[in-house]
CSV table of C-alpha atoms in Angstrom, one decimal:
chain,number,residue,atom,x,y,z
B,1,MET,CA,44.2,-1.1,-25.4
B,2,ASP,CA,42.4,-0.1,-22.5
B,3,LYS,CA,40.7,-3.0,-20.5
B,4,VAL,CA,36.5,-3.1,-19.3
B,5,ILE,CA,37.3,-5.7,-17.0
B,6,ILE,CA,40.4,-6.6,-14.6
B,7,ALA,CA,39.8,-9.4,-11.8
B,8,GLN,CA,42.8,-10.2,-9.9
B,9,ASN,CA,42.3,-12.6,-7.3
B,10,LEU,CA,39.0,-13.3,-7.7
B,11,SER,CA,37.1,-15.4,-5.9
B,12,LEU,CA,33.2,-16.4,-6.6
B,13,ALA,CA,31.2,-18.1,-4.1
B,14,TYR,CA,27.1,-19.0,-3.3
B,15,SER,CA,28.3,-19.9,0.1
B,16,LYS,CA,31.5,-19.7,2.2
B,17,ASP,CA,32.6,-23.2,2.2
B,18,GLU,CA,32.1,-23.5,-1.8
B,19,THR,CA,33.9,-20.9,-3.7
B,20,ILE,CA,32.9,-21.7,-7.5
B,21,ILE,CA,36.1,-19.4,-8.9
B,22,ASN,CA,39.2,-19.3,-7.4
B,23,LYS,CA,41.4,-16.8,-6.9
B,24,ALA,CA,40.8,-15.7,-11.2
B,25,ASN,CA,43.2,-13.3,-12.3
B,26,PHE,CA,42.2,-11.9,-16.2
B,27,SER,CA,41.3,-9.2,-18.3
B,28,ILE,CA,39.5,-8.6,-21.2
B,29,ASP,CA,40.2,-5.7,-23.4
B,30,SER,CA,37.4,-3.2,-24.4
B,31,GLY,CA,35.5,-3.8,-27.8
B,32,SER,CA,37.1,-7.6,-27.9
B,33,PHE,CA,34.5,-10.7,-28.5
B,34,VAL,CA,35.0,-12.8,-26.0
B,35,PHE,CA,33.6,-16.3,-25.3
B,36,VAL,CA,33.1,-18.5,-22.3
B,37,THR,CA,32.9,-21.8,-22.3
B,38,GLY,CA,33.5,-24.9,-19.7
B,39,ALA,CA,31.4,-27.6,-18.3
B,40,SER,CA,27.9,-27.5,-16.7
B,41,GLY,CA,28.5,-26.4,-13.2
B,42,SER,CA,31.5,-25.0,-14.0
B,43,GLY,CA,30.8,-21.2,-12.7
B,44,LYS,CA,30.1,-19.4,-16.5
B,45,SER,CA,27.2,-18.1,-15.6
B,46,THR,CA,28.3,-17.3,-11.7
B,47,LEU,CA,31.0,-15.3,-13.4
B,48,LEU,CA,28.3,-13.7,-16.1
B,49,LYS,CA,26.1,-12.7,-12.3
B,50,SER,CA,29.8,-10.9,-10.7
B,51,LEU,CA,29.9,-8.8,-13.6
B,52,TYR,CA,26.7,-7.1,-13.3
B,53,GLY,CA,27.0,-7.0,-9.9
B,54,ALA,CA,24.4,-9.7,-8.6
B,55,LEU,CA,26.7,-11.4,-6.9
B,56,LYS,CA,29.7,-10.0,-5.1
B,57,PRO,CA,33.2,-11.4,-5.0
B,58,ILE,CA,34.0,-12.8,-1.3
B,59,GLU,CA,37.6,-12.6,-2.4
B,60,GLY,CA,40.0,-10.4,-4.2
B,61,SER,CA,39.5,-7.6,-7.3
B,62,LEU,CA,37.1,-6.9,-9.7
B,63,VAL,CA,36.5,-3.9,-12.4
B,64,VAL,CA,33.7,-3.5,-14.6
B,65,GLY,CA,34.6,0.0,-17.3
B,66,GLY,CA,36.3,1.3,-14.5
B,67,VAL,CA,33.6,0.7,-11.8
B,68,GLU,CA,35.7,-1.8,-8.4
B,69,LEU,CA,32.5,-4.3,-7.8
B,70,CYS,CA,33.9,-5.3,-4.3
B,71,GLY,CA,31.3,-3.4,-1.9
B,72,ILE,CA,29.6,-0.8,-4.4
B,73,SER,CA,26.9,1.2,-3.2
B,74,SER,CA,23.4,-0.1,-5.0
B,75,LYS,CA,24.0,4.4,-6.0
B,76,LYS,CA,26.6,3.1,-7.9
B,77,LEU,CA,26.2,-0.5,-9.4
B,78,ASN,CA,22.4,0.7,-10.5
B,79,PHE,CA,24.9,3.9,-12.3
B,80,LEU,CA,27.1,0.8,-14.4
B,81,ARG,CA,23.8,-1.1,-15.0
B,82,ARG,CA,22.8,2.0,-17.1
B,83,HIS,CA,25.9,0.9,-19.0
B,84,LEU,CA,25.8,-3.1,-19.6
B,85,GLY,CA,23.6,-4.9,-21.8
B,86,ILE,CA,22.3,-8.3,-20.6
B,87,VAL,CA,20.9,-11.3,-22.5
B,88,PHE,CA,19.6,-14.3,-19.7
B,89,GLN,CA,18.9,-17.6,-21.0
B,90,ASP,CA,15.8,-17.4,-19.6
B,91,TYR,CA,15.2,-13.8,-21.8
B,92,LYS,CA,14.0,-12.2,-18.3
B,93,LEU,CA,11.6,-10.1,-19.8
B,94,VAL,CA,8.6,-8.5,-18.2
B,95,LYS,CA,5.3,-10.8,-18.9
B,96,GLU,CA,2.6,-7.6,-18.2
B,97,TRP,CA,4.3,-5.3,-20.8
B,98,THR,CA,4.7,-5.3,-24.8
B,99,ILE,CA,7.8,-6.0,-26.5
B,100,GLU,CA,8.1,-2.6,-27.9
B,101,LYS,CA,7.8,-1.4,-24.1
B,102,ASN,CA,10.4,-4.5,-23.1
B,103,ILE,CA,12.7,-2.8,-25.5
B,104,MET,CA,12.5,0.8,-24.5
B,105,LEU,CA,13.3,0.0,-20.8
B,106,PRO,CA,16.8,0.6,-21.2
B,107,LEU,CA,16.0,3.8,-22.7
B,108,ILE,CA,13.7,4.9,-20.0
B,109,ILE,CA,15.8,4.2,-17.2
B,110,ASN,CA,19.0,5.7,-19.1
B,111,GLY,CA,16.4,9.2,-19.8
B,112,TYR,CA,16.4,9.4,-23.3
B,113,GLU,CA,13.0,11.2,-24.9
B,114,LYS,CA,10.4,10.2,-26.2
B,115,SER,CA,11.3,10.8,-29.7
B,116,ILE,CA,14.9,8.7,-29.6
B,117,THR,CA,13.0,5.5,-27.9
B,118,GLN,CA,10.5,5.2,-30.1
B,119,SER,CA,12.5,5.3,-32.9
B,120,GLN,CA,15.2,3.1,-31.9
B,121,VAL,CA,12.5,1.0,-30.5
B,122,ASP,CA,10.8,0.7,-34.2
B,123,SER,CA,14.4,0.5,-36.0
B,124,LEU,CA,15.5,-2.6,-33.3
B,125,LEU,CA,12.5,-4.2,-34.0
B,126,LYS,CA,13.2,-4.5,-37.6
B,127,HIS,CA,16.6,-5.7,-36.6
B,128,VAL,CA,14.9,-8.5,-34.8
B,129,LYS,CA,12.5,-9.1,-37.0
B,130,LEU,CA,9.4,-8.6,-34.9
B,131,GLN,CA,7.9,-5.1,-36.7
B,132,HIS,CA,4.9,-7.0,-36.9
B,133,GLN,CA,4.7,-8.0,-33.3
B,134,ALA,CA,5.4,-4.7,-31.3
B,135,GLY,CA,1.9,-5.2,-29.1
B,136,LYS,CA,2.4,-8.2,-28.3
B,137,TYR,CA,3.3,-9.7,-24.5
B,138,PRO,CA,5.9,-12.1,-23.6
B,139,LEU,CA,4.6,-15.1,-23.3
B,140,GLU,CA,2.5,-14.6,-27.1
B,141,LEU,CA,5.9,-14.9,-28.7
B,142,SER,CA,7.9,-18.8,-29.3
B,143,GLY,CA,11.1,-18.9,-27.5
B,144,GLY,CA,13.3,-17.9,-30.1
B,145,GLU,CA,12.0,-14.2,-30.5
B,146,GLN,CA,11.5,-14.0,-26.9
B,147,GLN,CA,14.8,-14.1,-27.1
B,148,ARG,CA,15.5,-11.5,-30.0
B,149,VAL,CA,13.4,-9.3,-28.0
B,150,ALA,CA,15.2,-9.7,-24.8
B,151,MET,CA,18.6,-9.2,-27.9
B,152,ALA,CA,16.9,-6.1,-28.7
B,153,ARG,CA,16.6,-4.9,-25.5
B,154,ALA,CA,20.6,-5.4,-24.6
B,155,LEU,CA,21.5,-3.7,-27.2
B,156,ALA,CA,18.7,-0.6,-27.5
B,157,HIS,CA,21.3,1.7,-25.3
B,158,ASN,CA,24.1,1.4,-27.1
B,159,PRO,CA,26.2,-0.4,-24.2
B,160,ILE,CA,29.8,-0.8,-23.6
B,161,LEU,CA,29.6,-3.8,-22.6
B,162,ILE,CA,26.9,-6.7,-23.7
B,163,LEU,CA,27.1,-9.8,-21.6
B,164,ALA,CA,25.0,-13.2,-22.7
B,165,ASP,CA,24.9,-16.2,-20.9
B,166,GLU,CA,23.7,-18.7,-22.9
B,167,PRO,CA,21.8,-16.1,-25.7
B,168,THR,CA,21.4,-19.7,-27.9
B,169,GLY,CA,20.9,-22.8,-25.5
B,170,ASN,CA,17.0,-23.0,-26.4
B,171,LEU,CA,17.0,-22.1,-29.8
B,172,ASP,CA,15.5,-22.9,-32.9
B,173,ASP,CA,18.7,-22.2,-36.0
B,174,TYR,CA,16.7,-18.9,-37.5
B,175,SER,CA,16.8,-17.4,-34.1
B,176,SER,CA,20.4,-18.2,-33.6
B,177,GLN,CA,21.7,-17.0,-36.5
B,178,LEU,CA,19.7,-13.7,-35.7
B,179,ILE,CA,21.5,-13.8,-32.4
B,180,TRP,CA,24.7,-14.4,-33.5
B,181,ASN,CA,24.4,-11.7,-36.3
B,182,LEU,CA,22.8,-9.3,-33.5
B,183,LEU,CA,26.0,-9.8,-31.2
B,184,GLU,CA,28.5,-9.9,-34.4
B,185,GLY,CA,27.1,-6.7,-35.8
B,186,ALA,CA,26.9,-4.7,-32.2
B,187,HIS,CA,30.6,-5.6,-32.2
B,188,GLU,CA,32.0,-4.7,-35.7
B,189,GLN,CA,29.9,-1.6,-35.7
B,190,LEU,CA,29.6,-0.6,-32.4
B,191,LYS,CA,32.8,-1.5,-31.4
B,192,THR,CA,30.7,-2.7,-27.8
B,193,THR,CA,33.2,-5.2,-25.7
B,194,VAL,CA,30.9,-8.7,-25.9
B,195,ILE,CA,31.1,-11.6,-23.3
B,196,VAL,CA,29.4,-14.9,-24.0
B,197,VAL,CA,28.6,-17.4,-21.9
B,198,THR,CA,28.3,-20.7,-23.5
B,199,HIS,CA,28.7,-24.4,-24.3
B,200,HIS,CA,29.7,-24.1,-27.5
B,201,ILE,CA,31.0,-21.8,-29.7
B,202,PRO,CA,29.0,-21.8,-33.1
B,203,GLU,CA,31.4,-22.8,-36.2
B,204,THR,CA,29.6,-20.0,-38.4
B,205,ILE,CA,30.5,-17.1,-36.0
B,206,LYS,CA,33.5,-14.5,-38.2
B,207,ILE,CA,35.0,-12.9,-36.3
B,208,ASP,CA,38.2,-12.6,-34.1
B,209,TYR,CA,37.1,-13.6,-30.8
B,210,LYS,CA,38.7,-14.6,-27.5
B,211,HIS,CA,38.5,-17.7,-25.8
B,212,TYR,CA,37.7,-18.2,-21.8
B,213,HIS,CA,38.0,-21.5,-20.4
B,214,ILE,CA,36.5,-22.1,-17.2
B,215,GLU,CA,37.9,-25.3,-15.1
B,216,PHE,CA,37.8,-26.5,-11.8
B,217,GLY,CA,37.4,-22.9,-10.4
B,218,ASP,CA,39.7,-21.7,-12.8
B,219,ILE,CA,40.1,-19.0,-15.4
B,220,HIS,CA,42.0,-19.6,-18.0
B,221,GLU,CA,42.2,-18.2,-21.9
B,222,VAL,CA,42.4,-21.0,-24.7
B,223,VAL,CA,45.0,-19.9,-27.6
M,1,MET,CA,-10.0,-7.6,-17.9
M,2,LYS,CA,-6.0,-8.2,-17.1
M,3,SER,CA,-6.4,-5.2,-15.6
M,4,PHE,CA,-9.0,-5.0,-13.7
M,5,LYS,CA,-8.6,-8.0,-12.0
M,6,ASN,CA,-5.2,-6.3,-11.6
M,7,HIS,CA,-7.3,-3.9,-9.5
M,8,ILE,CA,-10.3,-6.0,-7.6
M,9,SER,CA,-8.7,-7.5,-5.4
M,10,LEU,CA,-7.5,-4.7,-3.6
M,11,VAL,CA,-10.6,-2.4,-4.2
M,12,ILE,CA,-13.2,-4.3,-2.8
M,13,ALA,CA,-10.9,-4.7,0.9
M,14,LEU,CA,-10.6,-0.5,0.5
M,15,VAL,CA,-14.8,-0.8,-0.5
M,16,SER,CA,-15.0,-2.9,3.1
M,17,ILE,CA,-12.9,-0.6,5.0
M,18,LEU,CA,-14.5,2.5,3.7
M,19,PHE,CA,-17.5,0.9,4.3
M,20,SER,CA,-16.8,0.1,7.9
M,21,LEU,CA,-15.9,2.8,9.1
M,22,GLN,CA,-18.1,5.0,8.1
M,23,VAL,CA,-21.2,2.9,9.3
M,24,PHE,CA,-19.3,3.1,12.8
M,25,THR,CA,-19.0,6.9,12.1
M,26,ILE,CA,-22.9,7.2,11.4
M,27,VAL,CA,-23.6,4.4,13.9
M,28,GLU,CA,-21.6,7.3,16.5
M,29,ARG,CA,-23.3,10.0,15.2
M,30,SER,CA,-27.1,8.8,15.5
M,31,ILE,CA,-26.0,7.8,19.6
M,32,ASP,CA,-25.1,11.1,19.8
M,33,ALA,CA,-28.0,12.2,18.3
M,34,TYR,CA,-30.2,10.4,20.2
M,35,LYS,CA,-28.5,11.0,23.5
M,36,GLU,CA,-29.0,15.0,23.3
M,37,ASN,CA,-32.1,14.4,22.4
M,38,LEU,CA,-32.6,12.4,25.1
M,39,ALA,CA,-31.0,15.2,27.8
M,40,GLN,CA,-33.7,17.9,26.3
M,41,ASN,CA,-36.3,14.7,27.9
M,42,TYR,CA,-34.4,13.8,30.9
M,43,SER,CA,-34.6,15.9,33.8
M,44,LEU,CA,-33.8,15.2,37.6
M,45,VAL,CA,-36.4,16.6,40.6
M,46,VAL,CA,-35.1,18.2,43.4
M,47,VAL,CA,-36.8,18.8,47.0
M,48,SER,CA,-35.9,21.6,48.9
M,49,GLN,CA,-36.6,22.9,52.1
M,50,LYS,CA,-35.8,26.3,50.6
M,51,THR,CA,-35.9,28.6,47.8
M,52,LEU,CA,-32.8,27.5,45.1
M,53,GLN,CA,-30.2,30.0,43.9
M,54,LYS,CA,-30.6,29.1,40.1
M,55,LYS,CA,-27.9,31.4,39.0
M,56,GLU,CA,-25.3,30.1,42.2
M,57,LEU,CA,-26.5,26.9,41.4
M,58,LEU,CA,-26.0,27.0,37.4
M,59,ASP,CA,-22.4,28.6,38.0
M,60,LYS,CA,-21.2,26.2,40.0
M,61,ILE,CA,-22.7,22.5,38.3
M,62,THR,CA,-21.9,22.9,34.6
M,63,THR,CA,-24.0,20.5,33.2
M,64,LEU,CA,-26.6,22.2,34.1
M,65,ALA,CA,-28.9,23.4,31.4
M,66,SER,CA,-32.0,25.4,33.2
M,67,ILE,CA,-33.5,25.0,36.9
M,68,GLU,CA,-37.7,24.9,36.9
M,69,GLN,CA,-39.4,25.5,40.1
M,70,LEU,CA,-42.4,22.8,40.0
M,71,SER,CA,-45.6,24.1,41.3
M,72,PRO,CA,-47.3,22.6,44.6
M,73,ASP,CA,-50.6,23.3,43.2
M,74,ASN,CA,-51.1,19.7,42.3
M,75,VAL,CA,-49.8,18.2,45.8
M,76,ILE,CA,-52.2,20.3,48.0
M,77,LYS,CA,-55.0,19.5,45.4
M,78,LYS,CA,-55.2,15.9,46.4
M,79,LEU,CA,-54.8,17.1,50.3
M,80,ASN,CA,-58.2,19.3,49.4
M,81,THR,CA,-60.1,17.1,52.1
M,82,GLY,CA,-61.8,20.4,53.8
M,83,ILE,CA,-59.6,22.7,54.5
M,84,SER,CA,-59.5,26.4,54.7
M,85,LYS,CA,-57.7,28.6,52.2
M,86,LYS,CA,-55.4,30.2,54.9
M,87,ASN,CA,-53.9,26.6,55.9
M,88,LYS,CA,-53.9,26.0,52.7
M,89,GLU,CA,-51.5,29.5,52.3
M,90,LEU,CA,-49.8,28.0,54.9
M,91,LEU,CA,-49.2,24.7,53.5
M,92,LYS,CA,-48.0,26.2,50.3
M,93,VAL,CA,-45.4,28.1,52.3
M,94,THR,CA,-44.1,25.3,54.8
M,95,LEU,CA,-44.1,22.1,51.7
M,96,PRO,CA,-41.1,21.8,50.7
M,97,LYS,CA,-39.7,23.3,47.1
M,98,PHE,CA,-39.6,20.8,44.1
M,99,TYR,CA,-37.6,22.0,40.5
M,100,LYS,CA,-37.4,20.2,38.0
M,101,LEU,CA,-33.2,20.6,36.3
M,102,GLN,CA,-32.6,20.2,33.1
M,103,LEU,CA,-28.8,18.9,32.1
M,104,LYS,CA,-27.2,20.1,28.8
M,105,ILE,CA,-25.6,16.8,28.4
M,106,TYR,CA,-27.5,12.9,28.1
M,107,PRO,CA,-24.9,11.5,31.4
M,108,THR,CA,-23.7,8.5,32.3
M,109,PRO,CA,-24.5,6.5,35.4
M,110,LEU,CA,-21.5,7.4,36.7
M,111,GLN,CA,-22.1,11.2,36.1
M,112,LEU,CA,-25.8,11.0,37.2
M,113,GLN,CA,-24.0,9.8,41.3
M,114,ARG,CA,-21.8,12.9,40.9
M,115,LEU,CA,-24.4,15.4,40.0
M,116,GLN,CA,-26.6,13.4,43.0
M,117,LYS,CA,-24.1,13.9,45.6
M,118,GLU,CA,-22.7,17.2,44.7
M,119,LEU,CA,-26.5,18.2,45.1
M,120,LEU,CA,-26.8,16.4,48.3
M,121,ARG,CA,-24.2,18.3,49.7
M,122,TYR,CA,-26.0,21.8,49.4
M,123,PRO,CA,-28.0,21.4,53.5
M,124,TYR,CA,-31.0,22.4,52.3
M,125,ILE,CA,-31.9,19.7,49.0
M,126,VAL,CA,-33.0,16.7,50.9
M,127,LYS,CA,-34.0,14.2,48.1
M,128,VAL,CA,-33.1,14.1,45.0
M,129,GLU,CA,-34.6,11.7,42.5
M,130,THR,CA,-32.7,11.2,39.7
M,131,PHE,CA,-35.4,8.3,37.9
M,132,SER,CA,-31.6,6.4,37.5
M,133,ASN,CA,-33.3,2.9,36.3
M,134,THR,CA,-35.0,4.2,33.4
M,135,HIS,CA,-31.9,6.2,32.6
M,136,ASP,CA,-29.4,3.0,33.2
M,137,THR,CA,-31.9,0.8,30.6
M,138,THR,CA,-31.3,3.4,28.3
M,139,TYR,CA,-27.9,4.2,28.4
M,140,LYS,CA,-26.8,0.6,29.0
M,141,LEU,CA,-29.2,0.1,25.3
M,142,LEU,CA,-27.2,2.9,23.7
M,143,LEU,CA,-23.8,1.5,25.3
M,144,LEU,CA,-24.8,-2.2,23.7
M,145,PHE,CA,-25.6,-1.0,20.4
M,146,LYS,CA,-22.4,0.9,19.8
M,147,ASN,CA,-20.2,-1.8,21.0
M,148,VAL,CA,-21.8,-4.3,19.0
M,149,ILE,CA,-21.5,-2.0,15.6
M,150,PHE,CA,-17.7,-1.4,17.0
M,151,ILE,CA,-17.2,-5.2,17.2
M,152,LEU,CA,-18.7,-6.0,13.7
M,153,SER,CA,-16.8,-2.6,12.3
M,154,LEU,CA,-13.3,-3.8,13.8
M,155,SER,CA,-13.7,-7.5,12.6
M,156,ILE,CA,-14.8,-6.3,9.4
M,157,VAL,CA,-11.6,-4.3,8.5
M,158,LEU,CA,-9.5,-6.6,10.8
M,159,VAL,CA,-10.7,-9.9,8.2
M,160,THR,CA,-10.0,-7.1,5.6
M,161,ILE,CA,-7.0,-6.4,6.8
M,162,LEU,CA,-5.8,-9.9,6.3
M,163,LEU,CA,-7.1,-10.7,3.1
M,164,ILE,CA,-5.0,-7.3,2.4
M,165,PHE,CA,-1.9,-9.6,4.0
M,166,LYS,CA,-3.1,-11.9,1.2
M,167,GLU,CA,-3.1,-9.7,-1.8
M,168,LEU,CA,-0.2,-8.5,-0.5
M,169,ARG,CA,1.7,-11.8,-1.3
M,170,ILE,CA,0.0,-12.1,-5.0
M,171,TRP,CA,1.2,-8.8,-5.4
M,172,GLN,CA,5.1,-9.6,-4.0
M,173,PHE,CA,5.3,-12.5,-5.9
M,174,LYS,CA,3.8,-10.3,-9.2
M,175,HIS,CA,5.9,-7.2,-9.5
M,176,ASN,CA,8.9,-9.1,-7.8
M,177,GLU,CA,9.9,-10.4,-10.9
M,178,ARG,CA,9.5,-7.4,-12.4
M,179,MET,CA,11.5,-4.9,-10.3
M,180,SER,CA,14.0,-7.5,-10.2
M,181,ILE,CA,14.2,-7.3,-13.5
M,182,MET,CA,14.2,-3.3,-13.6
M,183,GLY,CA,16.9,-3.7,-11.3
M,184,LEU,CA,18.7,-5.6,-13.5
M,185,PHE,CA,19.3,-2.8,-16.3
M,186,GLY,CA,20.4,0.2,-12.9
M,187,ALA,CA,16.7,1.5,-12.2
M,188,PRO,CA,16.8,3.5,-9.3
M,189,ALA,CA,14.4,2.1,-6.6
M,190,TRP,CA,11.5,4.9,-7.3
M,191,LEU,CA,11.3,4.0,-11.0
M,192,ARG,CA,11.3,0.4,-9.7
M,193,SER,CA,8.5,0.7,-7.7
M,194,ALA,CA,6.8,3.5,-9.4
M,195,VAL,CA,4.8,1.2,-11.3
M,196,LEU,CA,3.3,0.2,-7.3
M,197,PHE,CA,2.8,3.0,-6.1
M,198,ARG,CA,0.8,4.3,-9.3
M,199,LEU,CA,-1.5,1.3,-9.1
M,200,ALA,CA,-1.3,1.3,-4.9
M,201,ILE,CA,-3.0,5.6,-5.4
M,202,VAL,CA,-5.5,4.2,-8.4
M,203,ASP,CA,-7.1,1.7,-6.4
M,204,ALA,CA,-7.3,4.0,-3.9
M,205,LEU,CA,-9.0,6.9,-5.5
M,206,ILE,CA,-10.9,4.1,-7.2
M,207,ALA,CA,-12.0,2.3,-3.7
M,208,PHE,CA,-12.9,5.8,-2.4
M,209,GLY,CA,-14.8,6.9,-5.2
M,210,ILE,CA,-16.8,4.1,-5.4
M,211,SER,CA,-17.6,4.6,-0.9
M,212,PHE,CA,-18.0,8.5,-2.3
M,213,VAL,CA,-20.7,7.5,-4.6
M,214,ILE,CA,-22.5,4.9,-2.4
M,215,PHE,CA,-22.5,7.4,1.0
M,216,SER,CA,-23.3,10.5,-0.9
M,217,TYR,CA,-26.4,8.5,-2.5
M,218,PHE,CA,-27.8,7.0,2.0
M,219,SER,CA,-27.2,11.4,2.3
M,220,SER,CA,-29.6,12.3,-0.1
M,221,SER,CA,-32.0,9.2,0.5
M,222,ALA,CA,-35.1,9.8,2.1
M,223,TRP,CA,-35.9,5.9,3.2
M,224,VAL,CA,-32.8,6.9,5.5
M,225,SER,CA,-33.6,10.2,6.5
M,226,GLU,CA,-36.9,8.7,6.9
M,227,GLN,CA,-35.4,6.3,9.1
M,228,PHE,CA,-33.6,8.7,11.8
M,229,ALA,CA,-36.7,11.2,11.6
M,230,ASN,CA,-38.9,7.8,12.9
M,231,ILE,CA,-37.0,8.0,16.0
M,232,GLY,CA,-36.4,11.8,16.2
M,233,ILE,CA,-33.2,12.5,15.9
M,234,SER,CA,-31.6,13.8,13.1
M,235,VAL,CA,-27.9,13.0,11.5
M,236,ILE,CA,-25.1,13.6,8.6
M,237,VAL,CA,-24.8,10.2,7.2
M,238,PHE,CA,-22.3,11.7,4.8
M,239,ASP,CA,-20.2,14.8,5.3
M,240,LYS,CA,-18.8,15.6,2.0
M,241,VAL,CA,-15.9,17.7,2.9
M,242,TYR,CA,-14.8,15.3,6.4
M,243,ASP,CA,-16.5,12.6,5.8
M,244,SER,CA,-14.6,12.9,2.3
M,245,LEU,CA,-11.1,13.9,3.6
M,246,ILE,CA,-11.5,11.0,6.1
M,247,MET,CA,-11.8,8.3,3.2
M,248,LEU,CA,-9.2,9.5,1.4
M,249,GLY,CA,-6.9,9.7,4.4
M,250,VAL,CA,-7.4,6.0,5.3
M,251,SER,CA,-7.6,4.8,2.1
M,252,MET,CA,-4.8,6.4,0.6
M,253,THR,CA,-2.2,5.0,3.8
M,254,VAL,CA,-3.4,1.9,3.7
M,255,SER,CA,-2.7,1.2,0.0
M,256,VAL,CA,0.7,3.1,-0.1
M,257,LEU,CA,1.0,1.4,3.2
M,258,LEU,CA,1.0,-1.9,1.1
M,259,ALA,CA,2.9,-1.1,-1.8
M,260,SER,CA,5.7,0.2,0.8
M,261,PHE,CA,6.1,-3.5,2.7
M,262,ILE,CA,6.6,-5.0,-0.9
M,263,VAL,CA,9.6,-2.5,-2.2
M,264,LEU,CA,10.9,-3.0,1.7
M,265,GLY,CA,10.2,-6.7,1.0
M,266,HIS,CA,11.8,-6.8,-2.3
M,267,LYS,CA,15.3,-9.0,-2.9
M,268,GLU,CA,17.7,-8.6,-5.7
M,269,GLU,CA,17.5,-11.8,-8.0
M,270,VAL,CA,20.7,-13.7,-7.6
């Protein structure tokens, strides 16, 4: 099976004297569903940031989608990010854009035609049950609704890899279930690799998944 | 309303810069026109022991516009106390020649001094009256007026630039978030900053449009023309081609520079 992520002796840090992930080795198969757990401050979000190139490794090698992230140029990084779908805990929606335009963002960046873009956005809005809110701005929506918009944006361009950082952290049960259903659906129907950083793996999850745990700077698989 | 607020601060700042520049241009043009007017009414008087070679002098001293001999009749008339006709004719021949010299420009006090020295180099020229006291006062008054307007315009431009820098920080804060989010989804630099540049260009065009309307109105205003006519000059208040191009250029440059500073100062979130 192809590996979508390969990390060898990967060390991550915000400052040189405080290593968060220390010489980690792991790989993730293409099309798998992975949970990454760990205590607060263990480095879960740091690991996720390194996967989309927001934090460069200080040591080792990290290959995502066949692209080495150590010493990557901004042009190559942009290219890689165009094939990722990222869901953030704080949603990261553009406040001055309507939710429709927010969902369109990866499609615009990837240069999709307007007609395709519109039909894809309409379909995603139905999936996240926000079709009647298309013209609203993010701040007019609840937290759960904003995260559903962020989810729709992450799925819009059929990415090879979805990275979700505590996607249901502050959400109500209804929105949380909707998010998990969408992530499961993307994994099952589109064979998208999904990596979710979370405190707790939901009991309602129906699919097979892998579980990695981060502790004391080390990443190990929980079998 | 939100969109209007996004534009208004930069537009006002740009309009005040354009307004200051154009006002300074108008003042400069008015002073030039007034100087031209003064030059027409201003002349030197030269006293010479022999007839001046007009062509030679006009060729050598390029600032001279014309040389006109003054008739000695008025002087002789004043001395007309029992002088015979024969003696009168003799006096006419022996009296020095008086000339009125007109200039092409309204000279600076320094130019006037140089001109006086140059004329006195001719051995037959015995006196050059420049009426320097009157000239100096008028010239200094014009210079003072020009400098005051220049300092005023410069102050407005400086204060506006400070306001623009303050606005820049607000824009930086506002646009950084969007640019970072776009960056996280792989938008190239030009696409990330496209909204910002579009906003900057639109604001520059709005500011130019407002200034164009204001100065077009002024240039066709009878009241403004009357003010210039009162001091005997005619000034182009607003050249719709030349001044428009300058205004558009300044407006575009300032706002595009502002947008560029924000793009260059943008740091990606970690």
